[in-house]
Coordinates of C-alpha atoms and ligand atoms in Angstrom, one line a residue:
X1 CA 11.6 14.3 -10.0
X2 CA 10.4 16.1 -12.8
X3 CA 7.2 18.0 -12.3
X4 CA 5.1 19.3 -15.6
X5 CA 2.5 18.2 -16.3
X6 CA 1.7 16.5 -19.5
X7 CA -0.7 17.6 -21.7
X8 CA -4.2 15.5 -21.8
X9 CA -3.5 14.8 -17.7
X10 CA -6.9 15.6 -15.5
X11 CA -7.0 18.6 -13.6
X12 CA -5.8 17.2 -10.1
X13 CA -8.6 16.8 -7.4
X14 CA -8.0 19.2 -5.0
X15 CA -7.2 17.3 -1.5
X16 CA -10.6 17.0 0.6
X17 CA -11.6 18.7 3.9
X18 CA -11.0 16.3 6.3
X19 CA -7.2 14.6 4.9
X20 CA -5.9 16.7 7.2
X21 CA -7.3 14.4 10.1
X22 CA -6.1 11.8 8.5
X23 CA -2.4 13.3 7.7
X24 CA -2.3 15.7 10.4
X25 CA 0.8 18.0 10.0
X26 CA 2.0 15.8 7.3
X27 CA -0.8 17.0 5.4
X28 CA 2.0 19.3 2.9
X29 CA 4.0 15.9 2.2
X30 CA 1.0 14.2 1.5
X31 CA 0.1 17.5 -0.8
X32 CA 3.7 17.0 -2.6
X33 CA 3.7 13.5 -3.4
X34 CA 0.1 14.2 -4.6
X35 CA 1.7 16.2 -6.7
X36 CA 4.9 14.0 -7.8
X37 CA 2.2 11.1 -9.0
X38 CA 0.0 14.0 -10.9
X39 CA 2.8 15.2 -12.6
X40 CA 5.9 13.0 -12.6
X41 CA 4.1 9.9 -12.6
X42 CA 1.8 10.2 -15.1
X43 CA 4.4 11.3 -17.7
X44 CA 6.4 8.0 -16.7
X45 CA 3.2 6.2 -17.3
X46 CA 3.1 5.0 -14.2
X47 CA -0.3 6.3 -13.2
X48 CA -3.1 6.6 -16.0
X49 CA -3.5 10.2 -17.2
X50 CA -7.4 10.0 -15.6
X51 CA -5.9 9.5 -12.1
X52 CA -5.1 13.2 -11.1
X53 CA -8.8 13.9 -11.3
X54 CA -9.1 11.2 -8.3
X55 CA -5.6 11.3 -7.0
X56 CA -6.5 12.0 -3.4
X57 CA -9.7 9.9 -3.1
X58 CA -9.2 6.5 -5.2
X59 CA -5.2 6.5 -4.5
X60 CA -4.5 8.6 -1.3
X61 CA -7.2 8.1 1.1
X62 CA -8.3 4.9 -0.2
X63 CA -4.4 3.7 0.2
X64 CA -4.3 5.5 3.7
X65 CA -7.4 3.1 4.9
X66 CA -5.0 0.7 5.8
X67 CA -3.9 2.4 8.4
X68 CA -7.0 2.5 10.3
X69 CA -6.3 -1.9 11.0
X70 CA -2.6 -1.5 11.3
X71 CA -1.4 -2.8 14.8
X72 CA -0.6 -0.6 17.6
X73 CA 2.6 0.6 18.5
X74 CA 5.7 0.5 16.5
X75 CA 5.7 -2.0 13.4
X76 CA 7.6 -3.4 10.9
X77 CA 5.0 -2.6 7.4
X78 CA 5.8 -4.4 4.2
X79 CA 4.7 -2.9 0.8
X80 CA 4.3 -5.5 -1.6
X81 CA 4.7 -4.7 -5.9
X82 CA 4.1 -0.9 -4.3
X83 CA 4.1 0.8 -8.0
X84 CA 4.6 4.4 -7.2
X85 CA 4.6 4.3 -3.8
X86 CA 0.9 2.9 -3.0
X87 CA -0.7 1.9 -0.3
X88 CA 2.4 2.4 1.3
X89 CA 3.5 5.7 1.3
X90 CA 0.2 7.0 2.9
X91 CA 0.0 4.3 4.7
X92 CA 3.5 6.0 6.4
X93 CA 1.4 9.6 5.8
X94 CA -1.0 8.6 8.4
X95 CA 0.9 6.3 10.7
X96 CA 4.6 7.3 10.8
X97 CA 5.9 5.4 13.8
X98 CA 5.5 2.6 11.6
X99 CA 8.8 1.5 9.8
X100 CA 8.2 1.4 6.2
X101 CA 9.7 -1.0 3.2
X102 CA 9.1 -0.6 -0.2
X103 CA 9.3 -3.3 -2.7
X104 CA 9.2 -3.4 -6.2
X105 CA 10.4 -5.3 -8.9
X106 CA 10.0 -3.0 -12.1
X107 CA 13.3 -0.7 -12.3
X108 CA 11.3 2.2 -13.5
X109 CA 9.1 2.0 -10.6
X110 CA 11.7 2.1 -8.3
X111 CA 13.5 4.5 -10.1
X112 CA 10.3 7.2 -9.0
X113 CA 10.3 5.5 -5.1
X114 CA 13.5 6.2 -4.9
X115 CA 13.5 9.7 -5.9
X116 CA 10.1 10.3 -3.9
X117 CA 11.3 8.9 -1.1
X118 CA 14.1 11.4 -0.9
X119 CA 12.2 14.3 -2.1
X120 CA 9.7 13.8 1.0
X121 CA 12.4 13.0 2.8
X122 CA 10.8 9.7 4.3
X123 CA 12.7 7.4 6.2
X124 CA 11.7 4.3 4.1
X125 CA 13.7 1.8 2.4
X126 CA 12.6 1.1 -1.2
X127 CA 14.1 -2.8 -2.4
X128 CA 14.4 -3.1 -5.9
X129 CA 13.5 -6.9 -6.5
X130 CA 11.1 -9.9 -6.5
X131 CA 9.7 -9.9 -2.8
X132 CA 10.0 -13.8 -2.9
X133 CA 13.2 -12.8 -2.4
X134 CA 13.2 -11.4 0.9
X135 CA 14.0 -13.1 4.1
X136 CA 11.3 -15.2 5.4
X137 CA 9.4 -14.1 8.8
X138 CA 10.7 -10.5 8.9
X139 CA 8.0 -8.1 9.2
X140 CA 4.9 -7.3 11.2
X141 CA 2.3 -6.5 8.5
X142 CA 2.1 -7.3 4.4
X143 CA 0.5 -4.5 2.8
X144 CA -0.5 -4.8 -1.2
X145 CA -2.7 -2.9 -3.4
X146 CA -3.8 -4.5 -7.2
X147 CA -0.5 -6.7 -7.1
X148 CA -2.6 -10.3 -7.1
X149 CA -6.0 -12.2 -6.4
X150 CA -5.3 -13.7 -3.1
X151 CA -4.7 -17.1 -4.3
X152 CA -1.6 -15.4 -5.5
X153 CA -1.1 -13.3 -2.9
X154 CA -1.6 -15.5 -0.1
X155 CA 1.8 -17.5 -0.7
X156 CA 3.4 -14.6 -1.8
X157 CA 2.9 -12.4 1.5
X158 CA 2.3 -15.2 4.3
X159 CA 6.0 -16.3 4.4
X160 CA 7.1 -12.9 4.5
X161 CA 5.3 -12.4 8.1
X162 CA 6.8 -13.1 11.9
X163 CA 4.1 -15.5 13.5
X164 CA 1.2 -13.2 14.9
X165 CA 1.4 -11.2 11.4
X166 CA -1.0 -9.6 9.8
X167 CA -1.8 -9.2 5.9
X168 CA -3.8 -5.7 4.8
X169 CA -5.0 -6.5 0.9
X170 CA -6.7 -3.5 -0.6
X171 CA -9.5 -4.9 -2.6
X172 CA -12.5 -3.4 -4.4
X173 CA -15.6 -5.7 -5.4
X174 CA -14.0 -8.8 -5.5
X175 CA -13.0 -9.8 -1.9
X176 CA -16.1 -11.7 -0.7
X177 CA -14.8 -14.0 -4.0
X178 CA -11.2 -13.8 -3.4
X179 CA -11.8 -15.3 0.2
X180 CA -14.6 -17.8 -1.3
X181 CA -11.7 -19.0 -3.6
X182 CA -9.0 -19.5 -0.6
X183 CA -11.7 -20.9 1.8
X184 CA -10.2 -24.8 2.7
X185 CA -7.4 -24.1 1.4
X186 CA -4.6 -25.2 3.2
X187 CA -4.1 -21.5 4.9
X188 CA -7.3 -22.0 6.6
X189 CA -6.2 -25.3 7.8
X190 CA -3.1 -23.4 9.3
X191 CA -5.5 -21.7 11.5
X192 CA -5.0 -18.3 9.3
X193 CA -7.7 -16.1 10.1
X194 CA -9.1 -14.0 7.0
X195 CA -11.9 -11.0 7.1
X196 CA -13.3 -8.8 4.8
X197 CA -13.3 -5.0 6.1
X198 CA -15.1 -2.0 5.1
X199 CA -13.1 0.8 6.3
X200 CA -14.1 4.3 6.0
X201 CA -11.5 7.1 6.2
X202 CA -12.7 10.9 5.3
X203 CA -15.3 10.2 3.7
X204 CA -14.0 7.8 1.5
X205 CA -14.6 4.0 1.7
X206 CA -12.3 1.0 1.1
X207 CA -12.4 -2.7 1.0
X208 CA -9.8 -4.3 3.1
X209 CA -9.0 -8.5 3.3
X210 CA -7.3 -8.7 6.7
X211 CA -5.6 -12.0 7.3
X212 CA -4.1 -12.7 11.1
X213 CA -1.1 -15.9 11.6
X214 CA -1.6 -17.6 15.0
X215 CA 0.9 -16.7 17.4
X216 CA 1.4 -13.6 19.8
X217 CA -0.8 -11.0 17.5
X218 CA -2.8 -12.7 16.2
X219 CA -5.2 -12.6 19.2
X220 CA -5.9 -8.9 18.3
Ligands
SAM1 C1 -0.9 -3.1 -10.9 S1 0.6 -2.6 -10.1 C2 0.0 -1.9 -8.6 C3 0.9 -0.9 -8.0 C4 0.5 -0.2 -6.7 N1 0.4 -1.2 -5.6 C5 -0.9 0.4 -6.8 O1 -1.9 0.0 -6.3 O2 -0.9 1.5 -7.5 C6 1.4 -4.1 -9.5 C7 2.8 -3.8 -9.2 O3 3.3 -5.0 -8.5 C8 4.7 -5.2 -9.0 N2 4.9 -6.7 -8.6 C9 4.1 -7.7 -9.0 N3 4.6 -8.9 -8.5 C10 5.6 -8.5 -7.7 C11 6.5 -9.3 -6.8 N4 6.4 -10.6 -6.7 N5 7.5 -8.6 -6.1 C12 7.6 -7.2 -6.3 N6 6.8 -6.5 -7.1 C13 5.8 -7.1 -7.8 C14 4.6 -4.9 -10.4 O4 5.9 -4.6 -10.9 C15 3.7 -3.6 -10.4 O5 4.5 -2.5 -10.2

């Protein structure tokens, strides 16, 4: 992964106090891919040259907030349209008993996972593809970050889930609406259980929509 940066790019926000509690000793891999999206992803174009100047608090943290309503123990995580690597890869930054999966459908894109991937040295698996086109009912949680407006999302990441599943959406102002819009909708009618979250992680705060199936988790 190339690394110079381009001219016109922000300065890079220096990583806050307390992202070591959230990162713990992973806290230097978190500091390098920091640096592969300041650097390599900007001159890809796949993050805005404005981001470095916010890398750690609007993409890090803000993606690592979906940890903090992950399940317990050892799961199965799903990142859906993940761009360069977000929520997901701090998701894995914070929580890295989880089992991570990438997916993506622009080469370029995964052109950068795949080389970030190896240059952390994470034991994720990026899919290069549409994730309509993934098996049905294989993975614990759906995880997605500016990919659709849940009416979108909804039919797009449900499927994807073992009964019990859970769906993390990272959403900013819009949420309360998004859920107004899918309210009697036939997912609510499936007795699908959606909730808007505020979750604060070092300081920084983030919007969550957390949607539980019915079945053996989704009594949590
Ligand atoms: C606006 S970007 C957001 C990227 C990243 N999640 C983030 O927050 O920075 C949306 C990404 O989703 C990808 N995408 C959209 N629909 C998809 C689908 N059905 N399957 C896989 N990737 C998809 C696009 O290629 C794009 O990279």
């Amino acid at each position: 992964v190339s690394q110079a940066p381009r001219a016109g790019t922000a300065v890079a926000e220096s990583p806050p106090a307390d992202a070591e509690a959230v990162f713990g000793e992973r806290l230097p891999l978190a500091s390098r891919y920091a640096h592969l999206l300041t650097t390599a992803a900007v001159q890809r174009g796949l993050l805005g040259p404005r981001e470095p100047a916010r890398i750690w608090t609007r993409h890090l943290l803000n993606s690592a907030a979906v940890a903090a309503e992950l399940p317990c123990g050892a799961v199965s995580v799903l990142d859906i349209g993940s761009g360069a690597g977000l929520p997901g890869i701090p998701v894995w930054l914070a929580r890295p008993d989880v089992e991570l999966t990438l997916v993506e459908s622009m080469r370029r894109r995964v052109e950068f996972l795949r080389e970030t991937v190896a240059d952390l040295g994470l034991p994720t698996r990026v899919v290069h593809g549409r994730a309509e086109s993934l098996p049905a009912a294989s993975f614990d949680v759906v995880v997605a970050r500016a990919v659709a407006p849940l009416t979108r999302l909804l039919p797009l990441a449900l499927p994807l889930l073992r009964p019990g599943g859970r769906l993390l959406a990272l959403k900013g102002d819009t949420a309360a609406a998004e859920i107004a819009d899918v309210s009697g909708s036939g997912h609510r009618r499936r007795q699908v259980r959606m909730r808007l979250r505020e979750v604060s992680v070092a300081g920084v705060a983030a919007t969550l929509v957390r949607v539980d199936l019915p079945g053996a988790r989704g009594a949590r």
